[in-house]
Amino acid sequence: MISAGGGSWRVIAIVLTLIVPLTLFGSIILMSPSPSIFVGGSFGEDCASAASAADASQTAASDIPADYLRIYKKVGQEIGVQWNVLAAIGKRETDHGRSQLPGVSSGTNYAGAAGPMQFLISTWGGKSKIKIRPGINGYASDGDGDGYGDVYDPADAILGAAKMLKRNGAPDDLPRAIFVYNRATWYVDQVLEIAKRYAATGEIGVPSDADPACDGGYVDSATSEVVQKILEYALAQRGKPYRWGGTGPDAFDCSGIIYMAYRNAGLSIPRTTFGQWPFGVQVRAGNEQPGDLVFFNAGPNNGPGRPGHVGMVVSKGKMIEARCTLCGPIKVTGYTDRPNIVGFTRPLENADVLAQLKRAIT
């Protein structure tokens, strides 16, 4: 988004390449030219160690208002993005809503941005406060449950910011996600540096469900050994790039990772999204299980009954997907707030798959 600090971000970017900022909203920020990003621990690290990155540092506790800190953590956990990155954006944009500059608590700034997270009104939905309804455009969100997306309400604005980060690469590809939020490399560096200072570990950290050390939560909830094998293979591909037509081992497309995950369990299913959609038995929304497929109207050659994108359910509301070349690496994402869901299917109940399973047993 556009900062409430005034002046074009392009002008600010030029200035900041010449002068290293010493303060940011009154807090000392020691900038590093290339901040390191912690995206998970070694393969021997356990989930408890990864989760410790979610703790707030003394700097965070003293600098972030208690109500904002609670919202950052709650929304970060719900959406699956780093709470401290959300907080760092809130700090960089408006000092967690405390800035008195235009566009923070009312109106807009020179660029048309508003609220504590500085959303452009055009990306919020066209108005500063709108009723939330299915199919709404923009990032307007209802974080406090009143049915409205209010760009000046911290709960609504922070939820919208989390969704924007998630859609653009978080939690895995943070530089890309933050750059989309405000297209300046100096802005990315500042946000990452602040996020590190807000974490008790001094590192960016990852949500637990994005850390390879925490795969057990998905795999252990599988309904059978076959589903476990499917999930194990799919989850092991996280961090690899999308490639159209890819079936590994270095890159995959959306249906390729699913095709190979089923092959890992000794099962043969169609290779393409168009073949996978009619193959599985359709499942009512809400009854989907790990290993089921979720389809979307997205991608080329879509049409009625011909969805162009597919992900694999790993838990209720979560899927693993290889989305697109510019969408960042393969990762676990949420599907409940994604538009254009066509439906869910269960390949394991297809007659051919049942026969394959029976032959494997005998």
Short mmCIF file of C-alpha atoms in Angstrom, two decimals:
data_model
loop_
_atom_site.label_atom_id
_atom_site.label_comp_id
_atom_site.label_asym_id
_atom_site.label_seq_id
_atom_site.Cartn_x
_atom_site.Cartn_y
_atom_site.Cartn_z
CA MET A 1 0.00 0.00 0.00
CA ILE A 2 0.96 3.64 -0.04
CA SER A 3 2.43 4.93 3.21
CA ALA A 4 0.76 7.79 5.05
CA GLY A 5 4.13 9.48 5.20
CA GLY A 6 3.35 11.80 2.26
CA GLY A 7 5.03 12.12 -1.14
CA SER A 8 5.26 9.59 -3.92
CA TRP A 9 6.88 6.29 -2.94
CA ARG A 10 9.06 6.67 -6.00
CA VAL A 11 10.43 9.93 -4.59
CA ILE A 12 10.89 8.35 -1.18
CA ALA A 13 12.72 5.43 -2.73
CA ILE A 14 15.19 7.80 -4.40
CA VAL A 15 15.75 9.69 -1.17
CA LEU A 16 16.24 6.55 0.86
CA THR A 17 18.88 5.24 -1.52
CA LEU A 18 20.90 8.32 -0.57
CA ILE A 19 20.10 8.64 3.12
CA VAL A 20 19.85 5.72 5.54
CA PRO A 21 16.92 6.41 7.88
CA LEU A 22 17.80 6.53 11.57
CA THR A 23 14.30 6.70 12.97
CA LEU A 24 10.89 5.43 12.01
CA PHE A 25 7.95 6.88 13.91
CA GLY A 26 10.29 7.65 16.76
CA SER A 27 11.80 4.17 17.08
CA ILE A 28 15.42 3.49 16.18
CA ILE A 29 15.67 1.22 13.15
CA LEU A 30 19.15 -0.03 12.23
CA MET A 31 18.81 -1.06 8.65
CA SER A 32 20.79 -3.92 7.17
CA PRO A 33 21.35 -3.91 3.40
CA SER A 34 20.15 -7.46 2.98
CA PRO A 35 18.22 -8.80 5.99
CA SER A 36 18.20 -12.54 6.38
CA ILE A 37 14.89 -14.34 6.28
CA PHE A 38 14.25 -17.34 8.47
CA VAL A 39 11.88 -19.69 6.68
CA GLY A 40 11.93 -22.69 8.92
CA GLY A 41 14.54 -24.51 10.90
CA SER A 42 16.72 -27.46 10.15
CA PHE A 43 14.99 -30.71 9.43
CA GLY A 44 15.69 -31.81 12.97
CA GLU A 45 13.81 -28.89 14.53
CA ASP A 46 10.49 -29.74 16.12
CA CYS A 47 7.21 -27.83 15.98
CA ALA A 48 7.68 -26.38 19.45
CA SER A 49 10.89 -24.72 18.35
CA ALA A 50 9.25 -23.31 15.23
CA ALA A 51 6.28 -22.08 17.22
CA SER A 52 8.53 -20.12 19.57
CA ALA A 53 9.10 -17.66 16.74
CA ALA A 54 5.50 -16.58 17.28
CA ASP A 55 6.36 -15.10 20.68
CA ALA A 56 6.66 -11.33 20.90
CA SER A 57 9.93 -9.70 21.88
CA GLN A 58 10.16 -7.05 24.57
CA THR A 59 10.44 -4.52 21.77
CA ALA A 60 7.11 -5.69 20.36
CA ALA A 61 5.40 -5.76 23.74
CA SER A 62 6.47 -2.21 24.54
CA ASP A 63 5.90 -0.75 21.08
CA ILE A 64 2.68 -2.38 19.85
CA PRO A 65 -0.62 -1.41 21.53
CA ALA A 66 -2.11 -4.42 23.29
CA ASP A 67 -5.26 -4.50 21.16
CA TYR A 68 -3.24 -4.36 17.95
CA LEU A 69 -0.84 -7.08 19.14
CA ARG A 70 -3.78 -9.36 19.91
CA ILE A 71 -5.27 -8.78 16.44
CA TYR A 72 -1.94 -9.29 14.64
CA LYS A 73 -1.45 -12.65 16.38
CA LYS A 74 -5.05 -13.81 15.94
CA VAL A 75 -5.23 -12.91 12.26
CA GLY A 76 -1.76 -14.26 11.54
CA GLN A 77 -2.73 -17.65 12.96
CA GLU A 78 -6.09 -17.74 11.17
CA ILE A 79 -4.77 -16.78 7.73
CA GLY A 80 -1.40 -18.50 8.00
CA VAL A 81 0.98 -15.56 7.74
CA GLN A 82 3.62 -14.27 10.15
CA TRP A 83 1.99 -12.02 12.75
CA ASN A 84 5.20 -10.04 13.14
CA VAL A 85 5.26 -9.23 9.42
CA LEU A 86 1.71 -7.90 9.72
CA ALA A 87 2.83 -5.88 12.74
CA ALA A 88 5.87 -4.59 10.88
CA ILE A 89 3.65 -3.34 8.07
CA GLY A 90 1.36 -1.69 10.62
CA LYS A 91 4.38 -0.02 12.18
CA ARG A 92 5.84 1.13 8.90
CA GLU A 93 2.56 2.46 7.56
CA THR A 94 0.98 4.29 10.53
CA ASP A 95 2.79 3.38 13.76
CA HIS A 96 -0.08 0.97 14.55
CA GLY A 97 -2.73 3.60 13.91
CA ARG A 98 -1.11 6.25 16.11
CA SER A 99 0.05 8.49 13.27
CA GLN A 100 -1.82 11.80 13.02
CA LEU A 101 -1.18 12.15 9.31
CA PRO A 102 -4.11 12.40 6.85
CA GLY A 103 -5.75 9.14 5.89
CA VAL A 104 -5.06 7.19 9.07
CA SER A 105 -8.22 7.67 11.14
CA SER A 106 -10.34 9.47 8.52
CA GLY A 107 -10.19 10.57 4.92
CA THR A 108 -7.32 9.49 2.67
CA ASN A 109 -3.75 10.53 2.11
CA TYR A 110 -2.48 12.13 -1.10
CA ALA A 111 -2.54 8.76 -2.89
CA GLY A 112 -6.01 7.66 -1.80
CA ALA A 113 -4.84 5.28 0.96
CA ALA A 114 -6.65 5.00 4.27
CA GLY A 115 -6.71 3.27 7.63
CA PRO A 116 -4.04 1.79 9.91
CA MET A 117 -2.78 -0.56 7.17
CA GLN A 118 -3.03 2.11 4.42
CA PHE A 119 -5.19 0.38 1.85
CA LEU A 120 -5.92 2.17 -1.38
CA ILE A 121 -9.68 2.64 -1.36
CA SER A 122 -9.77 1.18 -4.87
CA THR A 123 -8.26 -2.09 -3.59
CA TRP A 124 -10.49 -2.13 -0.51
CA GLY A 125 -13.67 -2.30 -2.57
CA GLY A 126 -14.30 1.26 -3.73
CA LYS A 127 -15.54 2.68 -0.43
CA SER A 128 -14.01 2.97 3.03
CA LYS A 129 -16.84 0.95 4.61
CA ILE A 130 -18.83 -1.62 2.69
CA LYS A 131 -21.11 -4.50 3.53
CA ILE A 132 -19.35 -7.83 3.13
CA ARG A 133 -21.11 -10.17 0.74
CA PRO A 134 -20.09 -13.12 -1.47
CA GLY A 135 -18.15 -12.16 -4.56
CA ILE A 136 -17.13 -8.76 -3.25
CA ASN A 137 -14.16 -7.21 -5.03
CA GLY A 138 -11.05 -6.03 -3.27
CA TYR A 139 -9.60 -6.86 0.12
CA ALA A 140 -12.39 -5.43 2.27
CA SER A 141 -12.71 -7.79 5.24
CA ASP A 142 -14.82 -8.21 8.34
CA GLY A 143 -12.48 -8.91 11.22
CA ASP A 144 -14.80 -7.94 14.04
CA GLY A 145 -17.92 -9.80 12.87
CA ASP A 146 -20.20 -6.80 12.33
CA GLY A 147 -20.85 -7.62 8.69
CA TYR A 148 -18.92 -4.65 7.32
CA GLY A 149 -15.42 -4.07 6.06
CA ASP A 150 -14.24 -0.77 7.55
CA VAL A 151 -10.81 0.32 6.35
CA TYR A 152 -10.34 2.39 9.55
CA ASP A 153 -11.15 -0.53 11.86
CA PRO A 154 -7.92 -2.29 12.92
CA ALA A 155 -9.53 -5.75 13.00
CA ASP A 156 -10.89 -5.35 9.46
CA ALA A 157 -7.78 -3.68 8.04
CA ILE A 158 -5.31 -6.17 9.51
CA LEU A 159 -7.38 -9.10 8.22
CA GLY A 160 -7.42 -7.52 4.76
CA ALA A 161 -3.64 -7.05 4.89
CA ALA A 162 -3.13 -10.69 5.89
CA LYS A 163 -5.25 -11.88 2.98
CA MET A 164 -3.29 -9.70 0.59
CA LEU A 165 0.04 -11.06 1.84
CA LYS A 166 -1.24 -14.63 1.67
CA ARG A 167 -2.53 -14.23 -1.86
CA ASN A 168 0.82 -12.90 -3.02
CA GLY A 169 3.24 -15.43 -1.55
CA ALA A 170 3.25 -15.33 2.26
CA PRO A 171 4.33 -17.08 4.38
CA ASP A 172 6.94 -18.66 2.09
CA ASP A 173 7.86 -15.87 -0.33
CA LEU A 174 7.81 -12.81 1.92
CA PRO A 175 9.89 -10.46 -0.25
CA ARG A 176 7.41 -10.92 -3.09
CA ALA A 177 4.33 -10.58 -0.87
CA ILE A 178 5.62 -7.40 0.80
CA PHE A 179 6.76 -5.91 -2.52
CA VAL A 180 3.23 -6.33 -3.91
CA TYR A 181 1.93 -4.54 -0.80
CA ASN A 182 4.16 -1.53 -1.53
CA ARG A 183 6.31 -1.75 -4.62
CA ALA A 184 9.69 -0.60 -3.32
CA THR A 185 12.65 -2.75 -2.35
CA TRP A 186 13.59 -0.41 0.50
CA TYR A 187 10.09 -0.93 1.90
CA VAL A 188 10.56 -4.71 1.82
CA ASP A 189 13.88 -4.40 3.66
CA GLN A 190 12.40 -2.13 6.33
CA VAL A 191 9.39 -4.38 6.98
CA LEU A 192 11.56 -7.49 7.29
CA GLU A 193 13.95 -5.73 9.67
CA ILE A 194 11.11 -4.54 11.91
CA ALA A 195 9.52 -8.02 11.84
CA LYS A 196 12.78 -9.54 13.11
CA ARG A 197 12.88 -7.07 15.99
CA TYR A 198 9.30 -7.93 16.93
CA ALA A 199 9.99 -11.69 17.21
CA ALA A 200 11.35 -13.09 20.46
CA THR A 201 13.83 -15.19 18.48
CA GLY A 202 15.09 -12.24 16.45
CA GLU A 203 14.09 -14.12 13.29
CA ILE A 204 11.13 -13.76 10.95
CA GLY A 205 9.72 -17.21 11.78
CA VAL A 206 6.96 -19.11 10.01
CA PRO A 207 3.44 -20.15 10.98
CA SER A 208 3.59 -23.71 12.27
CA ASP A 209 1.61 -25.12 9.34
CA ALA A 210 4.19 -23.71 6.91
CA ASP A 211 7.17 -25.38 8.58
CA PRO A 212 8.26 -28.75 7.18
CA ALA A 213 9.02 -29.84 10.76
CA CYS A 214 5.29 -29.65 11.47
CA ASP A 215 3.99 -31.86 8.67
CA GLY A 216 2.95 -34.47 11.20
CA GLY A 217 -0.17 -32.52 12.04
CA TYR A 218 -1.48 -33.01 8.51
CA VAL A 219 -0.20 -36.53 7.99
CA ASP A 220 -1.32 -37.84 11.38
CA SER A 221 -4.90 -36.68 10.71
CA ALA A 222 -5.09 -38.72 7.51
CA THR A 223 -7.90 -41.25 7.38
CA SER A 224 -5.74 -44.12 6.11
CA GLU A 225 -2.19 -45.20 5.35
CA VAL A 226 -2.86 -44.54 1.67
CA VAL A 227 -3.84 -40.92 2.37
CA GLN A 228 -0.76 -40.56 4.56
CA LYS A 229 1.48 -41.57 1.65
CA ILE A 230 -0.32 -39.13 -0.66
CA LEU A 231 0.06 -36.25 1.79
CA GLU A 232 3.68 -37.06 2.63
CA TYR A 233 4.70 -36.79 -1.01
CA ALA A 234 2.72 -33.62 -1.70
CA LEU A 235 3.94 -31.81 1.43
CA ALA A 236 7.55 -32.74 0.66
CA GLN A 237 7.34 -30.65 -2.54
CA ARG A 238 6.76 -27.35 -0.72
CA GLY A 239 9.15 -24.64 -1.74
CA LYS A 240 9.62 -25.99 -5.27
CA PRO A 241 8.59 -23.82 -8.22
CA TYR A 242 5.54 -24.04 -10.44
CA ARG A 243 6.17 -25.19 -13.99
CA TRP A 244 3.43 -25.78 -16.55
CA GLY A 245 3.35 -29.47 -17.41
CA GLY A 246 5.72 -30.28 -14.53
CA THR A 247 5.55 -33.62 -12.75
CA GLY A 248 8.78 -33.26 -10.76
CA PRO A 249 11.12 -33.88 -9.32
CA ASP A 250 12.19 -30.22 -9.45
CA ALA A 251 8.92 -28.46 -10.37
CA PHE A 252 5.21 -29.19 -10.78
CA ASP A 253 2.03 -27.72 -12.12
CA CYS A 254 -1.25 -27.84 -10.20
CA SER A 255 -2.40 -31.25 -11.40
CA GLY A 256 1.13 -32.64 -11.73
CA ILE A 257 1.84 -32.59 -8.00
CA ILE A 258 -1.47 -34.37 -7.34
CA TYR A 259 -0.84 -36.95 -10.05
CA MET A 260 2.59 -37.75 -8.60
CA ALA A 261 1.34 -37.79 -4.99
CA TYR A 262 -1.18 -40.48 -5.90
CA ARG A 263 1.49 -42.40 -7.81
CA ASN A 264 3.56 -42.31 -4.60
CA ALA A 265 0.77 -44.32 -3.00
CA GLY A 266 0.74 -46.76 -5.95
CA LEU A 267 -2.39 -45.28 -7.55
CA SER A 268 -3.01 -44.07 -11.08
CA ILE A 269 -5.32 -41.11 -11.70
CA PRO A 270 -5.64 -38.75 -14.70
CA ARG A 271 -2.70 -36.41 -15.30
CA THR A 272 -4.49 -33.12 -16.05
CA THR A 273 -6.95 -30.93 -14.15
CA PHE A 274 -9.52 -31.46 -16.90
CA GLY A 275 -9.19 -35.22 -16.47
CA GLN A 276 -9.09 -35.15 -12.67
CA TRP A 277 -12.33 -33.15 -12.28
CA PRO A 278 -14.74 -35.82 -13.61
CA PHE A 279 -12.63 -38.69 -12.24
CA GLY A 280 -13.32 -38.41 -8.52
CA VAL A 281 -16.65 -38.79 -6.75
CA GLN A 282 -18.05 -35.35 -5.93
CA VAL A 283 -18.06 -34.38 -2.26
CA ARG A 284 -20.35 -31.81 -0.66
CA ALA A 285 -18.54 -28.70 0.60
CA GLY A 286 -17.87 -29.14 4.31
CA ASN A 287 -17.45 -32.90 4.00
CA GLU A 288 -14.06 -32.79 2.27
CA GLN A 289 -11.20 -34.77 3.81
CA PRO A 290 -7.40 -34.82 3.44
CA GLY A 291 -6.50 -36.24 0.04
CA ASP A 292 -9.63 -34.87 -1.63
CA LEU A 293 -9.28 -32.37 -4.46
CA VAL A 294 -10.66 -28.82 -4.61
CA PHE A 295 -11.23 -27.27 -8.05
CA PHE A 296 -11.41 -23.65 -9.19
CA ASN A 297 -12.48 -21.77 -12.30
CA ALA A 298 -9.04 -20.35 -13.04
CA GLY A 299 -6.50 -20.74 -15.79
CA PRO A 300 -6.81 -21.15 -19.58
CA ASN A 301 -9.60 -22.96 -21.40
CA ASN A 302 -12.04 -22.84 -18.48
CA GLY A 303 -15.67 -23.44 -19.15
CA PRO A 304 -18.83 -24.81 -17.55
CA GLY A 305 -17.91 -28.10 -15.92
CA ARG A 306 -14.29 -27.59 -16.93
CA PRO A 307 -12.34 -26.02 -14.02
CA GLY A 308 -8.76 -25.05 -14.78
CA HIS A 309 -7.06 -25.20 -11.37
CA VAL A 310 -6.86 -27.82 -8.64
CA GLY A 311 -5.42 -28.15 -5.15
CA MET A 312 -5.28 -31.02 -2.65
CA VAL A 313 -6.99 -30.77 0.73
CA VAL A 314 -4.54 -31.36 3.61
CA SER A 315 -6.91 -30.33 6.42
CA LYS A 316 -10.25 -28.55 6.67
CA GLY A 317 -9.82 -25.18 4.99
CA LYS A 318 -6.21 -25.87 3.90
CA MET A 319 -4.82 -27.21 0.64
CA ILE A 320 -1.43 -27.65 -0.97
CA GLU A 321 -1.19 -26.17 -4.43
CA ALA A 322 1.15 -25.31 -7.26
CA ARG A 323 -0.68 -22.19 -8.37
CA CYS A 324 1.17 -20.33 -11.12
CA THR A 325 4.60 -19.15 -12.24
CA LEU A 326 4.25 -15.74 -10.57
CA CYS A 327 2.44 -16.99 -7.47
CA GLY A 328 5.49 -18.12 -5.54
CA PRO A 329 6.57 -21.64 -4.62
CA ILE A 330 4.38 -24.65 -3.93
CA LYS A 331 2.83 -24.15 -0.50
CA VAL A 332 -0.09 -24.80 1.83
CA THR A 333 -2.76 -22.14 1.44
CA GLY A 334 -6.33 -21.53 2.57
CA TYR A 335 -9.23 -22.18 0.21
CA THR A 336 -12.26 -21.04 2.22
CA ASP A 337 -11.95 -17.40 1.16
CA ARG A 338 -10.79 -18.10 -2.40
CA PRO A 339 -13.26 -17.16 -5.12
CA ASN A 340 -14.45 -19.39 -7.96
CA ILE A 341 -14.48 -22.73 -6.14
CA VAL A 342 -16.21 -25.24 -8.41
CA GLY A 343 -16.32 -28.15 -6.00
CA PHE A 344 -14.59 -31.05 -4.28
CA THR A 345 -13.96 -34.61 -5.44
CA ARG A 346 -12.62 -37.80 -3.86
CA PRO A 347 -10.45 -39.82 -6.28
CA LEU A 348 -10.15 -42.64 -3.75
CA GLU A 349 -13.81 -43.49 -4.33
CA ASN A 350 -13.45 -43.81 -8.10
CA ALA A 351 -14.18 -47.39 -9.22
CA ASP A 352 -10.80 -47.76 -10.95
CA VAL A 353 -8.94 -46.58 -7.84
CA LEU A 354 -10.95 -48.93 -5.62
CA ALA A 355 -9.96 -51.78 -7.93
CA GLN A 356 -6.30 -50.72 -7.74
CA LEU A 357 -6.50 -50.71 -3.94
CA LYS A 358 -8.13 -54.14 -3.92
CA ARG A 359 -5.38 -55.56 -6.17
CA ALA A 360 -2.73 -54.07 -3.91
CA ILE A 361 -4.24 -55.81 -0.89
CA THR A 362 -4.53 -59.18 -2.58
#
